[in-house]
Amino acid sequence: MNGFLARWRRTSRRPSGVLYQYYATIHPETCGVCLDHHGRILERPEGEETPPLHPGCRCSLLEFSAGELEYYREQERRMRGRAQEELRRRRLFREGEEALARGDFEGALARFRESVQIDVFTSDVEHLCRGESPRGALESAPEVAQQLRDLFVRAYRWKHDLPKYRHMPERMRLERRDHGLRVIRELFAPFVDGPAGGSGDVPPM
Ligand SMILES: [Zn+2]
């Protein structure tokens, strides 16, 4: 009876030898809570630790066999590392905005340079160009605005050449890239007088 009970408890906790891995999307809109769960391995597909964690949560669970645990542990390490990098990128970007607002242009450029080495998103550039205090700083220092525009344009172009976009049909990849580049140029156009400011065309690579 005891043996049966123990076995029953064991098997009812993990009925078919399956486990679950938490998947968040690494994106500027993904909240810190979801990023913190990215890659985590769960025993059950329900409970407090399973998506949706909040209204509008877009995370999901991937089911895998317990026999593959070692592989998924490896994935977990990699995914948690990426989630940490995204949090670091956000911190650097915010610090860049704060430095800019203080008039510390060197500090701002250093932070933004470091952040784009991790990734770059047009929504963050939009936040930067439309935010009250960074905007004041950009208006007062067009040469800094131009340096920043060029930095984001370079980073955005480079990002679309990374292997993660290689699976995408070439035309779609270039359209996405050119659209983003246009958005960045338009956002900086009010601060920059250079020839590329506001221009929609993208020079060849
Ligand atoms: Zn979330």
CSV table of C-alpha atoms and ligand atoms in Angstrom, one decimal:
chain,number,residue,atom,x,y,z
A,1,MET,CA,0.0,0.0,0.0
A,2,ASN,CA,2.8,2.4,0.9
A,3,GLY,CA,4.7,1.5,-2.2
A,4,PHE,CA,1.7,2.1,-4.3
A,5,LEU,CA,0.9,5.4,-2.6
A,6,ALA,CA,4.5,6.6,-3.1
A,7,ARG,CA,4.4,5.5,-6.8
A,8,TRP,CA,1.0,7.1,-7.3
A,9,ARG,CA,2.2,10.4,-5.8
A,10,ARG,CA,5.3,10.3,-8.0
A,11,THR,CA,3.5,9.6,-11.2
A,12,SER,CA,0.6,12.0,-10.5
A,13,ARG,CA,3.1,14.8,-10.1
A,14,ARG,CA,4.7,14.0,-13.4
A,15,PRO,CA,2.1,11.8,-15.2
A,16,SER,CA,3.8,11.0,-18.5
A,17,GLY,CA,7.4,11.8,-17.9
A,18,VAL,CA,7.1,15.2,-19.5
A,19,LEU,CA,8.5,18.6,-18.4
A,20,TYR,CA,7.9,22.1,-19.6
A,21,GLN,CA,10.2,25.0,-20.6
A,22,TYR,CA,9.0,28.6,-20.2
A,23,TYR,CA,9.3,30.7,-23.4
A,24,ALA,CA,9.2,34.5,-23.3
A,25,THR,CA,10.0,36.7,-26.3
A,26,ILE,CA,13.1,38.8,-25.9
A,27,HIS,CA,11.7,42.2,-26.9
A,28,PRO,CA,11.6,45.7,-25.4
A,29,GLU,CA,7.9,45.2,-24.5
A,30,THR,CA,8.5,42.0,-22.6
A,31,CYS,CA,8.2,42.8,-18.9
A,32,GLY,CA,10.9,42.0,-16.4
A,33,VAL,CA,8.8,39.3,-14.7
A,34,CYS,CA,8.4,37.3,-17.9
A,35,LEU,CA,12.1,37.8,-18.8
A,36,ASP,CA,12.9,36.4,-15.4
A,37,HIS,CA,11.0,33.2,-16.3
A,38,HIS,CA,12.5,32.8,-19.7
A,39,GLY,CA,14.0,29.3,-20.0
A,40,ARG,CA,12.8,28.0,-16.6
A,41,ILE,CA,12.0,24.3,-16.4
A,42,LEU,CA,8.6,23.4,-14.8
A,43,GLU,CA,7.2,20.1,-13.7
A,44,ARG,CA,3.6,21.0,-14.4
A,45,PRO,CA,1.8,23.0,-17.1
A,46,GLU,CA,-0.4,24.8,-14.6
A,47,GLY,CA,0.1,26.9,-11.4
A,48,GLU,CA,1.5,30.3,-10.5
A,49,GLU,CA,4.7,29.9,-12.5
A,50,THR,CA,3.0,29.2,-15.8
A,51,PRO,CA,1.9,31.7,-18.5
A,52,PRO,CA,-0.1,33.8,-18.8
A,53,LEU,CA,1.5,35.6,-15.8
A,54,HIS,CA,-0.5,38.7,-16.4
A,55,PRO,CA,-3.1,40.1,-18.7
A,56,GLY,CA,-1.6,40.4,-22.2
A,57,CYS,CA,1.2,37.9,-21.4
A,58,ARG,CA,2.4,36.3,-24.6
A,59,CYS,CA,4.7,33.7,-23.1
A,60,SER,CA,4.2,30.0,-23.7
A,61,LEU,CA,5.3,26.6,-22.5
A,62,LEU,CA,7.2,24.0,-24.6
A,63,GLU,CA,6.6,20.4,-23.6
A,64,PHE,CA,9.6,18.0,-23.7
A,65,SER,CA,10.3,14.5,-22.5
A,66,ALA,CA,12.1,14.2,-19.1
A,67,GLY,CA,14.7,12.1,-20.9
A,68,GLU,CA,15.9,15.2,-22.7
A,69,LEU,CA,16.4,17.2,-19.5
A,70,GLU,CA,20.1,17.6,-20.0
A,71,TYR,CA,19.6,19.3,-23.4
A,72,TYR,CA,16.9,21.6,-22.0
A,73,ARG,CA,19.0,22.5,-19.0
A,74,GLU,CA,21.6,23.7,-21.5
A,75,GLN,CA,18.9,25.7,-23.3
A,76,GLU,CA,17.8,27.1,-19.9
A,77,ARG,CA,21.3,28.4,-19.2
A,78,ARG,CA,21.5,30.0,-22.6
A,79,MET,CA,18.0,31.6,-22.5
A,80,ARG,CA,18.5,33.0,-19.0
A,81,GLY,CA,21.7,34.5,-20.2
A,82,ARG,CA,20.0,36.2,-23.1
A,83,ALA,CA,17.2,37.5,-20.8
A,84,GLN,CA,19.9,39.0,-18.5
A,85,GLU,CA,21.5,40.6,-21.5
A,86,GLU,CA,18.2,42.2,-22.5
A,87,LEU,CA,17.8,43.6,-18.9
A,88,ARG,CA,21.4,45.0,-19.1
A,89,ARG,CA,20.7,46.5,-22.5
A,90,ARG,CA,17.6,48.3,-21.1
A,91,ARG,CA,19.6,49.6,-18.1
A,92,LEU,CA,22.4,50.9,-20.4
A,93,PHE,CA,19.8,52.6,-22.7
A,94,ARG,CA,18.0,54.3,-19.8
A,95,GLU,CA,21.4,55.4,-18.3
A,96,GLY,CA,22.3,56.8,-21.8
A,97,GLU,CA,19.0,58.8,-21.8
A,98,GLU,CA,19.7,60.1,-18.3
A,99,ALA,CA,23.3,61.1,-19.2
A,100,LEU,CA,22.0,62.9,-22.3
A,101,ALA,CA,19.4,64.8,-20.2
A,102,ARG,CA,22.2,65.9,-17.8
A,103,GLY,CA,24.2,67.1,-20.7
A,104,ASP,CA,26.9,64.4,-20.2
A,105,PHE,CA,27.3,63.7,-23.9
A,106,GLU,CA,30.4,61.5,-23.6
A,107,GLY,CA,28.8,59.4,-21.0
A,108,ALA,CA,25.6,59.1,-23.0
A,109,LEU,CA,27.4,58.0,-26.2
A,110,ALA,CA,29.4,55.4,-24.2
A,111,ARG,CA,26.2,53.9,-22.7
A,112,PHE,CA,24.4,53.9,-26.1
A,113,ARG,CA,27.4,52.2,-27.8
A,114,GLU,CA,27.4,49.5,-25.2
A,115,SER,CA,23.7,49.0,-25.4
A,116,VAL,CA,23.6,48.6,-29.2
A,117,GLN,CA,26.2,45.9,-29.0
A,118,ILE,CA,23.5,43.8,-27.3
A,119,ASP,CA,20.6,44.9,-29.5
A,120,VAL,CA,18.7,47.9,-30.9
A,121,PHE,CA,15.0,48.4,-31.3
A,122,THR,CA,13.2,51.3,-33.0
A,123,SER,CA,10.7,51.6,-30.0
A,124,ASP,CA,13.7,52.6,-27.8
A,125,VAL,CA,15.0,55.1,-30.3
A,126,GLU,CA,11.5,56.6,-30.4
A,127,HIS,CA,11.4,56.8,-26.6
A,128,LEU,CA,14.7,58.6,-26.7
A,129,CYS,CA,13.7,61.1,-29.4
A,130,ARG,CA,10.3,61.8,-28.1
A,131,GLY,CA,11.2,61.9,-24.4
A,132,GLU,CA,11.0,65.4,-22.8
A,133,SER,CA,14.5,65.9,-21.4
A,134,PRO,CA,16.6,63.9,-23.9
A,135,ARG,CA,14.8,65.9,-26.6
A,136,GLY,CA,15.9,69.2,-25.1
A,137,ALA,CA,19.5,67.9,-25.1
A,138,LEU,CA,19.3,66.7,-28.7
A,139,GLU,CA,17.9,70.1,-29.8
A,140,SER,CA,20.8,71.9,-28.1
A,141,ALA,CA,23.5,69.6,-29.6
A,142,PRO,CA,22.9,68.7,-33.2
A,143,GLU,CA,26.4,67.1,-33.6
A,144,VAL,CA,25.6,64.7,-30.7
A,145,ALA,CA,22.2,64.0,-32.3
A,146,GLN,CA,24.0,63.2,-35.6
A,147,GLN,CA,26.5,60.8,-33.9
A,148,LEU,CA,23.6,59.0,-32.2
A,149,ARG,CA,21.6,58.7,-35.4
A,150,ASP,CA,24.6,57.3,-37.2
A,151,LEU,CA,25.2,54.9,-34.3
A,152,PHE,CA,21.6,53.5,-34.3
A,153,VAL,CA,21.5,53.4,-38.1
A,154,ARG,CA,24.8,51.3,-38.2
A,155,ALA,CA,23.6,49.1,-35.4
A,156,TYR,CA,20.2,48.5,-36.9
A,157,ARG,CA,21.7,47.6,-40.3
A,158,TRP,CA,24.3,45.3,-38.7
A,159,LYS,CA,21.5,43.6,-36.6
A,160,HIS,CA,19.7,42.5,-39.7
A,161,ASP,CA,22.8,40.8,-41.1
A,162,LEU,CA,22.9,38.5,-38.0
A,163,PRO,CA,22.2,34.8,-38.4
A,164,LYS,CA,19.0,35.1,-36.5
A,165,TYR,CA,17.5,37.0,-39.5
A,166,ARG,CA,19.0,34.7,-42.1
A,167,HIS,CA,16.0,32.3,-42.0
A,168,MET,CA,13.8,35.1,-43.3
A,169,PRO,CA,13.2,35.5,-47.1
A,170,GLU,CA,15.8,38.0,-48.3
A,171,ARG,CA,13.2,40.6,-49.5
A,172,MET,CA,11.3,40.5,-46.2
A,173,ARG,CA,14.6,41.0,-44.3
A,174,LEU,CA,15.6,43.9,-46.4
A,175,GLU,CA,12.1,45.5,-46.2
A,176,ARG,CA,12.1,45.2,-42.4
A,177,ARG,CA,15.6,46.6,-42.2
A,178,ASP,CA,14.9,49.5,-44.5
A,179,HIS,CA,11.7,50.3,-42.7
A,180,GLY,CA,13.5,50.5,-39.3
A,181,LEU,CA,16.3,52.6,-40.8
A,182,ARG,CA,13.7,55.0,-42.2
A,183,VAL,CA,12.0,55.2,-38.8
A,184,ILE,CA,15.3,56.0,-37.1
A,185,ARG,CA,16.2,58.7,-39.6
A,186,GLU,CA,12.8,60.3,-39.3
A,187,LEU,CA,13.0,60.4,-35.5
A,188,PHE,CA,16.3,62.2,-35.7
A,189,ALA,CA,15.3,64.5,-38.5
A,190,PRO,CA,14.2,67.4,-36.3
A,191,PHE,CA,17.6,67.5,-34.6
A,192,VAL,CA,20.0,66.8,-37.5
A,193,ASP,CA,20.6,68.9,-40.5
A,194,GLY,CA,22.8,66.4,-42.3
A,195,PRO,CA,22.0,65.1,-45.8
A,196,ALA,CA,20.7,61.8,-44.4
A,197,GLY,CA,18.2,63.5,-42.0
A,198,GLY,CA,14.7,62.6,-42.9
A,199,SER,CA,15.8,60.9,-46.1
A,200,GLY,CA,13.9,57.7,-46.9
A,201,ASP,CA,16.5,56.1,-49.1
A,202,VAL,CA,19.0,53.7,-47.8
A,203,PRO,CA,22.5,53.7,-49.3
A,204,PRO,CA,23.9,50.4,-50.4
A,205,MET,CA,25.7,48.4,-47.7
B,1,ZN,ZN,5.1,39.8,-18.8
